[in-house]
XYZ file of C-alpha atoms in Angstrom:
250
model
C 49.183 38.846 -38.529
C 47.168 41.950 -37.598
C 50.020 44.264 -38.570
C 50.508 42.428 -41.864
C 46.801 42.595 -42.673
C 46.387 46.314 -42.043
C 49.560 47.049 -44.009
C 48.266 45.073 -46.999
C 44.942 46.894 -46.664
C 46.759 50.209 -47.186
C 46.154 51.609 -43.709
C 48.699 53.887 -42.068
C 47.556 53.889 -38.423
C 46.093 51.471 -35.888
C 44.436 52.904 -32.779
C 44.716 50.641 -29.730
C 42.673 51.101 -26.562
C 45.383 49.577 -24.332
C 48.481 51.384 -23.111
C 50.349 48.854 -20.976
C 53.620 47.024 -21.504
C 52.253 44.441 -23.929
C 51.330 47.197 -26.371
C 54.460 49.276 -25.799
C 56.648 46.266 -26.578
C 54.818 45.968 -29.894
C 55.477 49.594 -30.901
C 52.118 51.033 -29.834
C 52.864 54.367 -28.145
C 51.059 57.272 -26.416
C 50.173 60.129 -28.703
C 48.323 63.397 -29.058
C 47.675 66.398 -26.849
C 44.244 66.720 -25.257
C 42.684 69.122 -22.740
C 40.331 67.566 -20.186
C 37.783 70.141 -19.021
C 35.420 70.061 -16.068
C 32.351 72.244 -16.621
C 30.361 72.921 -13.475
C 28.668 76.209 -14.270
C 27.004 78.031 -17.159
C 29.064 79.103 -20.140
C 28.789 82.289 -22.180
C 25.234 83.032 -23.240
C 23.857 81.329 -26.342
C 21.134 83.018 -28.372
C 19.597 79.877 -29.844
C 17.453 77.047 -28.522
C 18.635 73.723 -27.075
C 16.506 70.578 -27.177
C 16.711 66.806 -27.247
C 17.248 65.451 -30.730
C 14.635 63.933 -32.993
C 15.318 61.224 -35.549
C 14.989 63.750 -38.370
C 17.974 65.614 -36.900
C 20.227 62.738 -37.943
C 20.797 64.276 -41.357
C 21.529 67.716 -39.907
C 24.080 66.120 -37.587
C 25.606 64.265 -40.534
C 25.975 67.561 -42.392
C 27.741 69.064 -39.372
C 29.992 66.025 -39.074
C 30.992 66.158 -42.746
C 31.910 69.821 -42.346
C 34.364 68.881 -39.578
C 37.865 68.624 -41.038
C 39.266 66.121 -38.508
C 36.764 63.297 -38.046
C 36.022 59.612 -38.375
C 34.286 58.691 -41.608
C 30.843 57.184 -40.960
C 27.444 57.098 -42.590
C 24.470 58.544 -40.684
C 23.366 55.012 -39.858
C 26.787 53.961 -38.583
C 26.942 57.041 -36.355
C 23.409 56.403 -35.100
C 24.307 52.788 -34.261
C 27.221 54.011 -32.124
C 24.897 56.385 -30.281
C 22.381 53.613 -29.646
C 25.002 51.099 -28.495
C 26.598 53.617 -26.115
C 29.786 51.571 -25.862
C 31.956 54.006 -23.890
C 29.117 55.320 -21.726
C 28.037 51.778 -20.869
C 31.433 51.107 -19.259
C 30.294 53.490 -16.508
C 26.686 52.196 -16.614
C 25.511 55.466 -18.098
C 22.766 56.188 -20.548
C 23.579 58.281 -23.599
C 21.546 61.181 -24.961
C 21.848 63.576 -27.890
C 21.081 67.280 -27.618
C 21.064 69.792 -30.456
C 21.163 73.572 -30.575
C 19.366 75.513 -33.254
C 18.963 79.093 -34.344
C 16.165 80.327 -36.603
C 15.025 76.731 -37.047
C 18.426 75.490 -38.292
C 20.434 72.933 -36.293
C 23.949 74.303 -35.865
C 25.523 72.055 -33.214
C 25.073 68.784 -31.379
C 26.519 66.898 -28.422
C 26.260 63.296 -27.266
C 26.423 63.106 -23.478
C 26.685 60.145 -21.138
C 24.063 60.669 -18.419
C 24.479 58.932 -15.046
C 21.885 56.477 -13.765
C 21.416 55.190 -10.226
C 23.844 52.367 -11.064
C 26.522 54.560 -12.655
C 30.137 54.538 -11.563
C 30.176 58.324 -12.158
C 27.628 60.908 -11.065
C 28.605 63.509 -13.627
C 28.018 63.791 -17.370
C 30.625 62.744 -19.961
C 30.626 64.229 -23.461
C 31.279 61.431 -25.944
C 30.869 63.343 -29.237
C 30.116 66.868 -30.406
C 30.269 69.101 -33.431
C 29.205 72.341 -35.040
C 29.228 75.958 -33.905
C 31.306 76.084 -30.665
C 28.882 78.603 -29.140
C 26.035 76.207 -29.869
C 28.007 73.333 -28.308
C 28.597 75.426 -25.173
C 24.899 76.289 -25.098
C 24.156 72.564 -25.035
C 26.511 72.036 -22.089
C 24.868 74.837 -20.100
C 21.396 73.487 -20.812
C 22.420 69.892 -20.050
C 23.580 70.889 -16.565
C 20.100 72.281 -15.954
C 17.954 69.771 -17.888
C 19.655 66.653 -16.581
C 20.449 67.867 -13.080
C 24.180 67.322 -13.529
C 26.679 68.699 -11.041
C 29.318 68.837 -13.743
C 30.216 67.699 -17.261
C 33.598 66.397 -18.379
C 34.960 66.547 -21.920
C 38.321 65.735 -23.554
C 39.119 68.127 -26.416
C 42.014 67.550 -28.876
C 44.460 70.451 -29.214
C 43.284 71.501 -32.673
C 39.572 71.854 -31.837
C 38.307 75.456 -31.715
C 36.094 74.490 -28.770
C 39.203 74.929 -26.576
C 38.942 78.695 -26.990
C 35.420 78.697 -25.557
C 36.247 76.522 -22.524
C 39.408 78.320 -21.422
C 37.855 79.606 -18.196
C 37.046 76.156 -16.837
C 39.142 73.708 -14.838
C 41.458 71.863 -17.198
C 44.379 69.471 -17.269
C 46.556 68.393 -20.171
C 46.871 64.760 -21.143
C 47.284 62.565 -24.211
C 44.726 61.014 -26.510
C 43.198 57.778 -25.240
C 45.148 54.526 -25.609
C 48.081 54.198 -27.987
C 48.727 54.274 -31.722
C 50.747 52.006 -33.985
C 52.183 53.589 -37.132
C 51.814 50.913 -39.781
C 53.816 52.666 -42.484
C 55.209 56.130 -41.807
C 56.112 56.820 -45.438
C 52.522 56.097 -46.470
C 51.252 58.244 -43.613
C 53.336 61.242 -44.692
C 52.005 60.842 -48.220
C 48.451 60.953 -46.872
C 48.979 64.022 -44.669
C 51.140 65.981 -47.138
C 48.222 68.247 -48.180
C 47.731 69.169 -44.515
C 51.449 69.802 -44.011
C 51.633 71.997 -47.112
C 48.645 74.018 -45.891
C 50.371 74.430 -42.501
C 53.556 76.023 -43.787
C 55.605 73.077 -45.003
C 57.104 73.024 -48.492
C 57.815 70.047 -50.733
C 61.448 70.296 -49.628
C 60.683 70.309 -45.900
C 58.212 67.435 -46.324
C 61.022 65.408 -47.943
C 63.330 66.400 -45.063
C 60.683 65.156 -42.640
C 60.483 61.801 -44.413
C 64.246 61.366 -44.101
C 64.209 62.340 -40.421
C 61.452 59.847 -39.613
C 63.511 57.051 -41.171
C 66.152 57.623 -38.480
C 63.829 57.650 -35.480
C 62.553 54.830 -33.306
C 58.839 54.009 -33.390
C 58.289 55.876 -30.121
C 60.232 58.936 -31.283
C 58.398 58.887 -34.593
C 55.018 58.827 -32.859
C 55.924 61.742 -30.592
C 57.323 63.758 -33.487
C 54.218 63.321 -35.628
C 51.467 63.589 -33.030
C 52.968 64.934 -29.831
C 53.092 62.689 -26.793
C 50.904 63.063 -23.730
C 50.553 66.627 -22.520
C 53.396 67.861 -24.718
C 53.392 68.910 -28.343
C 56.622 68.617 -30.299
C 58.383 71.343 -32.251
C 56.802 69.913 -35.372
C 53.260 70.964 -36.252
C 51.458 67.984 -34.692
C 49.193 66.097 -37.056
C 45.635 66.470 -35.657
C 43.662 63.326 -34.902
C 40.116 62.924 -33.560
C 39.495 61.799 -30.007
C 39.898 58.067 -29.442
C 37.666 58.023 -26.370
C 33.952 58.606 -26.206
C 31.596 57.536 -28.964
C 34.355 55.968 -31.083
C 36.011 54.015 -28.302
C 36.603 50.334 -29.089
């Protein structure tokens, strides 16, 4: 019934938090390529200021979010509700705080960080959302280590995010995006991502070839071909997706 409903609604993907046999048997498969970084020391110097956010920063953060090409669509109030609820951070009994970086009075980056409490399962910080100037984001991480007395911060960064270039010197391991994904309708999905494929070097002819190839693949093969699977990216240009852990975890 769920699959039928989301198909009728015109959706092309369903993100699922689970990854065990029950989901695999129902064509939900691992996907994506993500780098998990451990940050335990200062990053390259940042020339701006870092501070805790104020409510008026919500609209600056929304502007930054809307300028991010690969993102979840949400109003400022929906995003704020996710920050306040702290769903993912609360799993580890963490609080959740927002820091912003600014230069010349203009907010240019933000990060939402799970901060451990005395009851937390983890004693390190976990980044649950971020955006904006990568140097500003790194400045936030450096300041958070100092401000919050954290021994380290962990963050999972999808392959397409330019933040990877600024974290390359830190301990890292490759993994997949969180959970699994079910492709509701691959033909519809290709129609939706065609502008991205064309901007990435595909032509109308090769997009049509891709559609025909996907028709011949199993659900698992199709998922890997479109999004990469686990630590590996396929020979196709993987379609970028936002992180499914952190602030948006369900």
